[in-house]
XYZ file of C-alpha atoms in Angstrom:
142
model
C 10.940 -4.368 1.946
C 14.547 -5.035 1.125
C 14.660 -8.750 0.526
C 11.337 -9.808 -0.931
C 7.938 -8.615 -2.131
C 4.556 -10.060 -1.331
C 4.340 -11.361 -4.899
C 7.699 -13.139 -4.591
C 6.481 -14.669 -1.330
C 3.299 -15.928 -3.013
C 5.182 -17.345 -5.989
C 8.097 -18.970 -4.146
C 6.473 -20.192 -0.939
C 4.110 -22.583 -2.657
C 1.199 -20.885 -0.875
C 0.208 -18.611 -3.763
C -2.152 -19.663 -6.506
C -2.381 -18.008 -9.911
C -5.693 -17.425 -11.636
C -5.561 -16.693 -15.371
C -8.333 -14.898 -17.272
C -11.079 -15.457 -14.715
C -14.463 -14.408 -16.111
C -15.465 -11.814 -13.512
C -18.737 -10.798 -15.117
C -20.390 -9.095 -18.046
C -21.011 -5.394 -18.165
C -24.517 -4.030 -18.679
C -23.750 -0.278 -18.705
C -25.192 -0.048 -15.156
C -23.505 -2.524 -12.781
C -20.308 -1.217 -11.187
C -19.622 -3.877 -8.509
C -18.018 -7.221 -9.317
C -16.361 -9.872 -7.144
C -13.375 -12.059 -7.894
C -13.733 -15.765 -7.101
C -10.956 -15.471 -4.498
C -9.912 -12.835 -1.986
C -6.444 -11.974 -0.578
C -5.160 -10.729 -3.930
C -1.438 -9.961 -3.943
C -0.106 -6.497 -4.789
C 1.466 -6.250 -8.227
C -0.054 -9.502 -9.437
C -3.380 -8.477 -10.898
C -4.424 -7.337 -14.352
C -8.024 -6.587 -15.308
C -9.175 -6.419 -18.894
C -12.322 -6.602 -20.970
C -13.285 -8.127 -24.302
C -16.319 -8.819 -26.409
C -17.811 -12.205 -25.495
C -15.983 -15.122 -27.190
C -13.092 -12.863 -28.209
C -9.423 -13.105 -27.300
C -8.818 -9.439 -28.090
C -8.476 -8.073 -24.529
C -8.243 -4.392 -23.646
C -6.484 -3.600 -20.364
C -8.240 -1.647 -17.631
C -6.150 0.806 -15.622
C -6.426 0.843 -11.836
C -7.864 4.097 -10.427
C -8.810 5.259 -13.935
C -11.176 2.380 -14.700
C -11.571 0.530 -11.400
C -10.599 0.142 -7.771
C -9.828 -3.215 -6.185
C -10.155 -4.129 -2.529
C -7.462 -6.818 -2.444
C -8.613 -8.387 0.824
C -12.216 -8.942 -0.302
C -11.620 -9.288 -4.058
C -14.246 -6.597 -4.736
C -13.899 -4.593 -7.950
C -15.697 -1.289 -8.381
C -15.738 0.273 -11.831
C -15.355 4.032 -12.115
C -17.450 6.068 -14.552
C -14.637 5.743 -17.127
C -14.463 1.990 -16.514
C -18.219 1.604 -16.874
C -18.116 3.472 -20.183
C -15.130 1.467 -21.517
C -16.459 -1.948 -20.474
C -19.963 -1.344 -21.817
C -21.400 -4.826 -22.400
C -18.023 -6.601 -22.618
C -16.872 -9.443 -20.391
C -14.446 -8.476 -17.600
C -11.459 -10.785 -17.089
C -8.924 -10.918 -14.253
C -5.510 -12.520 -13.907
C -4.040 -12.495 -10.398
C -2.227 -14.312 -7.596
C -3.822 -14.927 -4.215
C -2.836 -16.618 -0.975
C -5.557 -18.397 0.944
C -5.538 -17.449 4.602
C -3.021 -14.591 4.344
C -3.853 -11.092 3.171
C -1.320 -8.988 1.295
C -0.918 -6.728 4.353
C -0.233 -9.690 6.680
C 2.428 -11.010 4.290
C 3.915 -7.525 4.029
C 4.151 -7.284 7.833
C 5.839 -10.716 8.014
C 8.395 -9.697 5.384
C 9.048 -6.401 7.156
C 9.690 -8.200 10.456
C 12.038 -10.640 8.688
C 13.890 -7.708 7.070
C 14.439 -6.129 10.497
C 15.672 -9.421 11.933
C 18.157 -9.944 9.090
C 19.470 -6.403 9.559
C 19.871 -7.043 13.279
C 21.609 -10.430 12.818
C 24.045 -9.163 10.211
C 24.628 -5.730 11.712
C 24.098 -4.318 8.240
C 21.244 -2.669 6.454
C 20.845 -4.046 2.949
C 18.012 -1.729 1.983
C 18.082 2.046 2.191
C 21.584 3.305 3.048
C 22.025 4.562 6.589
C 24.968 6.224 8.254
C 26.412 5.022 11.531
C 29.005 6.794 13.631
C 31.263 4.603 15.750
C 33.238 6.156 18.566
C 36.563 4.679 19.600
C 38.592 5.900 22.574
C 41.922 4.848 21.037
C 42.995 2.588 23.905
C 43.716 -1.061 23.211
C 41.527 -3.645 24.832
C 43.380 -5.781 27.338
C 42.083 -9.196 27.476
């Protein structure tokens, strides 16, 4: 996407909502599945962390190392490393979401808009491309 990201769309369109330090749940050394309060999480907008209850000393969790996130459903699944790191701490999430539009739908809309802008302007503002124009050398009589 040359002109915008899904996160920029969420932030600038007025459709995105930001959730800060949502209490997702408390670990018990067994449970691996947790759900965010909202689905349609936007790529590049989410941070998961954990902390002892009533503490503001958060430790970040790393995606794929500690957890996986299904952005459309808001479902978090802790990996074995995540389960061990979280222990009995509280899991917190900060993220943007757009009600009614998944990240992939927004991405497709932006991609279509990118193509339309390229077509209207006759230029590609993203990845460089080469174009060969052929001219016969004769003037156009008009």
